[in-house]
């Protein structure tokens, strides 16, 4: 089984991408990228067969140590590991003794490796004795987990990636896979081209995934249950159900159908409720009814809802009613977000799971107690993320340990979260980055290893376990997360149960627990992997669980129609459409939808430092339909003040687009206090949750939007990472420097002092001040190198908010020629300096907008393929092809 070598092609190391749940294989080799390494796709990995998207391709550029957390700190002072670990263990012990185990909580992450996750879960649920460990998967996958458990009896993804290539109809619900799972989307599209398969996208806004789709249903936000209930009723009406499968393998069909019929008696009722043309609904239903090989892929537009679990079951219902589960080319398919969203679910990292797909029944508690030889197994579920932070705010949690997640930025009603963190008596944060929105509140910060350094396993969306392997040495004294947890456990007196010497030992224990007293009632079973030798673990090839006795993985589950429920049958769950928790009203007339951009990852701690990734979109924005903008008086390119019913406020650059439906606005999730003054959506999102899964409704918050007219605008380019004192600022990575876009109500009264904090002391400074026009410019050189440039000017339309590219390019020079220096204070480049290349459209092949426009104009190119051939743009991951198409259309017009 474990024939794969960890090294292929000389010193190459096979590992897995740390970004999305596609789980692509990566080959790292000594090369010219960051830290002396280059990365490429692993052609031997079944998820990607050698391809990588823009984020995977730029991984080598994230390997530098700038901004890394390299030593433990207690109350801001660097300390040795022993001291930091003693403090953590001592405080946790004191809280347990005084307030009981439920006053301690862990908040962990799908970016931890399975081994790290297993260690944290074991410590909290087996030894500290509380259920209070929850994970950022609560914000991500909880509704799917709950939906799977209701329908299948266990958290199972029945299908696999091959199904996306062998289906005749793919339905994307609440997923922008073109940007969020680019390699999978590309696999799907390539196969569609070959088989003439159809693609339907169900999303209130037009996204890059709609490009080339056969049908886009821009449904009313939150109306998915009605649409799928209507589909169930239509399947029954048109005889498209599989009566045999329903009778032999399911329960609850009659009730689910009655519910669906009652609220969706005909297509017109669905069309009215979902605000869709009846003809589009009819076409979707007809295609679904007639196409046996149908896959329904779903993601956060489904999960992040106050009825997320019902949305999931509405989708599972139509697949069960047609018997399209676990067979080639068909099935419901949950696209997982984080690299190890699945691994966390497998170890039981959610507060309402105990361990290894076991919940809190008397039998399982006893079983896990015996397996762990644990003194104090938690006997009931702990607090789910939103409630957990509420409990922190109310003083019920006295010690909180956060690992591998940035809740001060990513949780809804983030201002409440930061207040809770500020008030919590003891906060520990394990991270690999020094300054995040969350480390700002930590009493103790612990330096963790990150991608390239850490070693263990992750599980992707199709249940495939892959190895992440280290190829870099540990920087500073950073340590693996599992080691940190084990050290604290040992200091709490449980050294024996946490005495692992390697991740291989933890993995074997995890695999053994999955098989422990498992006579087939739990599908999650890694049995044979419990006997892996260290070398086998080192060389483990990607494998899909459950792992059979012969060591082979399993591509599809429930193919025989048997499900891990007590009766062996799957359940259709009657669900009824409900509106989102808070609706728009006169005071808050627009609905804020939030989501992801192609080239950024979450709170930007890794991708935010890569210039190539920043050039696709360099500022947080608010996408708004031109008609809505006209009502609110906001203009394209100006700044808007967005205020939510939650009380949170953001300042965002306006982007007018007809892709955005009327009544709803969209903002990306990525920016936060470390990258912008007020560009984060965390404070705007609502902390209302799905009652079944506890997942917050992150896609639906009523807001009001108004123009924000600054008194001044400007920009700063600097080699340093700063938080400029200004009402509005955004920091963007560029080559050898950071670019800051700035604006404010009134210029600081001590202008000179302010400029000095941003550009540095008078020594080496050039400046011009035009007092009449209130235009000020400072430039500072250190020796021959440019250090910083700051320009400010009064507000108003058409002012300079971004530096001219030629100026930014000067930061790459070791020597600024004397003749050029006076030009640094001008808006125009010195003669002979090349014109700017503009925005990067294809981040993989590094092709700019200007290059594409030029190719279209000068060479008369007429198709995306022709542009690809001429410029190489769009020839790798293909996720920019929609944009190339738009550019082509614009240029030709
Ligand atoms: N580039 C990039 N890729 C990523 C990530 C990243 O940060 N950057 N993060 C990863 C993670 S952790 C996750 S969870 C995934 C998320 O992957 P996705 O779920 O695909 O991404 P989102 O942009 O959050 O949301 C998807 C879509 O849901 C739509 N939506 C909003 N409301 C509704 C609704 O009521 N109904 C329907 N049907 N749709 C709705 C939104 O308009 C949006 O286009 O991406 C992963 N991949
Ligand atoms: N409004 C709104 N909010 C959302 C969403 C949305 O769509 N809309 N999406 C939600 C979803 S689906 C998700 S997944 C979350 C993501 O939100 P977060 O989990 O908060 O985002 P990340 O930026 O991935 O945070 C990971 C942190 O862990 C650190 N880190 C990386 N690797 C390691 C490691 O190996 N060990 C340790 N100890 N630290 C590490 C990183 O430096 C970073 O600080 O956001 C959620 N919030
Ligand atoms: S699709 Fe891109 S981000 Fe996702 S795993 Fe593959 S290379 Fe990484
Ligand atoms: Mo996620």
GROMACS .gro file of N, CA, C and O and ligand atoms in nm, residues 136 139-141 300 337-338 596 602, ligand 4:
model
   37
  136UNK      N    1  -1.346   2.654   1.411
  136UNK     CA    2  -1.397   2.746   1.309
  136UNK      C    3  -1.479   2.671   1.204
  136UNK      O    4  -1.546   2.734   1.123
  139UNK      N    5  -1.830   2.772   1.170
  139UNK     CA    6  -1.868   2.881   1.080
  139UNK      C    7  -1.875   2.833   0.936
  139UNK      O    8  -1.906   2.909   0.845
  140UNK      N    9  -1.841   2.707   0.914
  140UNK     CA   10  -1.805   2.661   0.781
  140UNK      C   11  -1.884   2.537   0.742
  140UNK      O   12  -1.962   2.539   0.648
  141UNK      N   13  -1.868   2.429   0.817
  141UNK     CA   14  -1.926   2.301   0.775
  141UNK      C   15  -2.033   2.247   0.869
  141UNK      O   16  -2.089   2.140   0.842
  300UNK      N   17  -2.096   2.743   0.107
  300UNK     CA   18  -2.138   2.835   0.214
  300UNK      C   19  -2.270   2.909   0.191
  300UNK      O   20  -2.332   2.955   0.285
  337UNK      N   21  -1.430   2.359   0.300
  337UNK     CA   22  -1.357   2.483   0.282
  337UNK      C   23  -1.209   2.470   0.310
  337UNK      O   24  -1.124   2.484   0.221
  338UNK      N   25  -1.176   2.441   0.434
  338UNK     CA   26  -1.037   2.446   0.476
  338UNK      C   27  -0.964   2.317   0.441
  338UNK      O   28  -1.025   2.213   0.418
  596UNK      N   29  -1.579   3.512  -0.071
  596UNK     CA   30  -1.435   3.507  -0.097
  596UNK      C   31  -1.393   3.563  -0.231
  596UNK      O   32  -1.471   3.567  -0.325
  602UNK      N   33  -0.885   3.383   0.352
  602UNK     CA   34  -0.937   3.422   0.483
  602UNK      C   35  -0.883   3.556   0.533
  602UNK      O   36  -0.894   3.657   0.464
  897LIG    MO1   37  -1.458   2.768   0.570
   0.00000   0.00000   0.00000
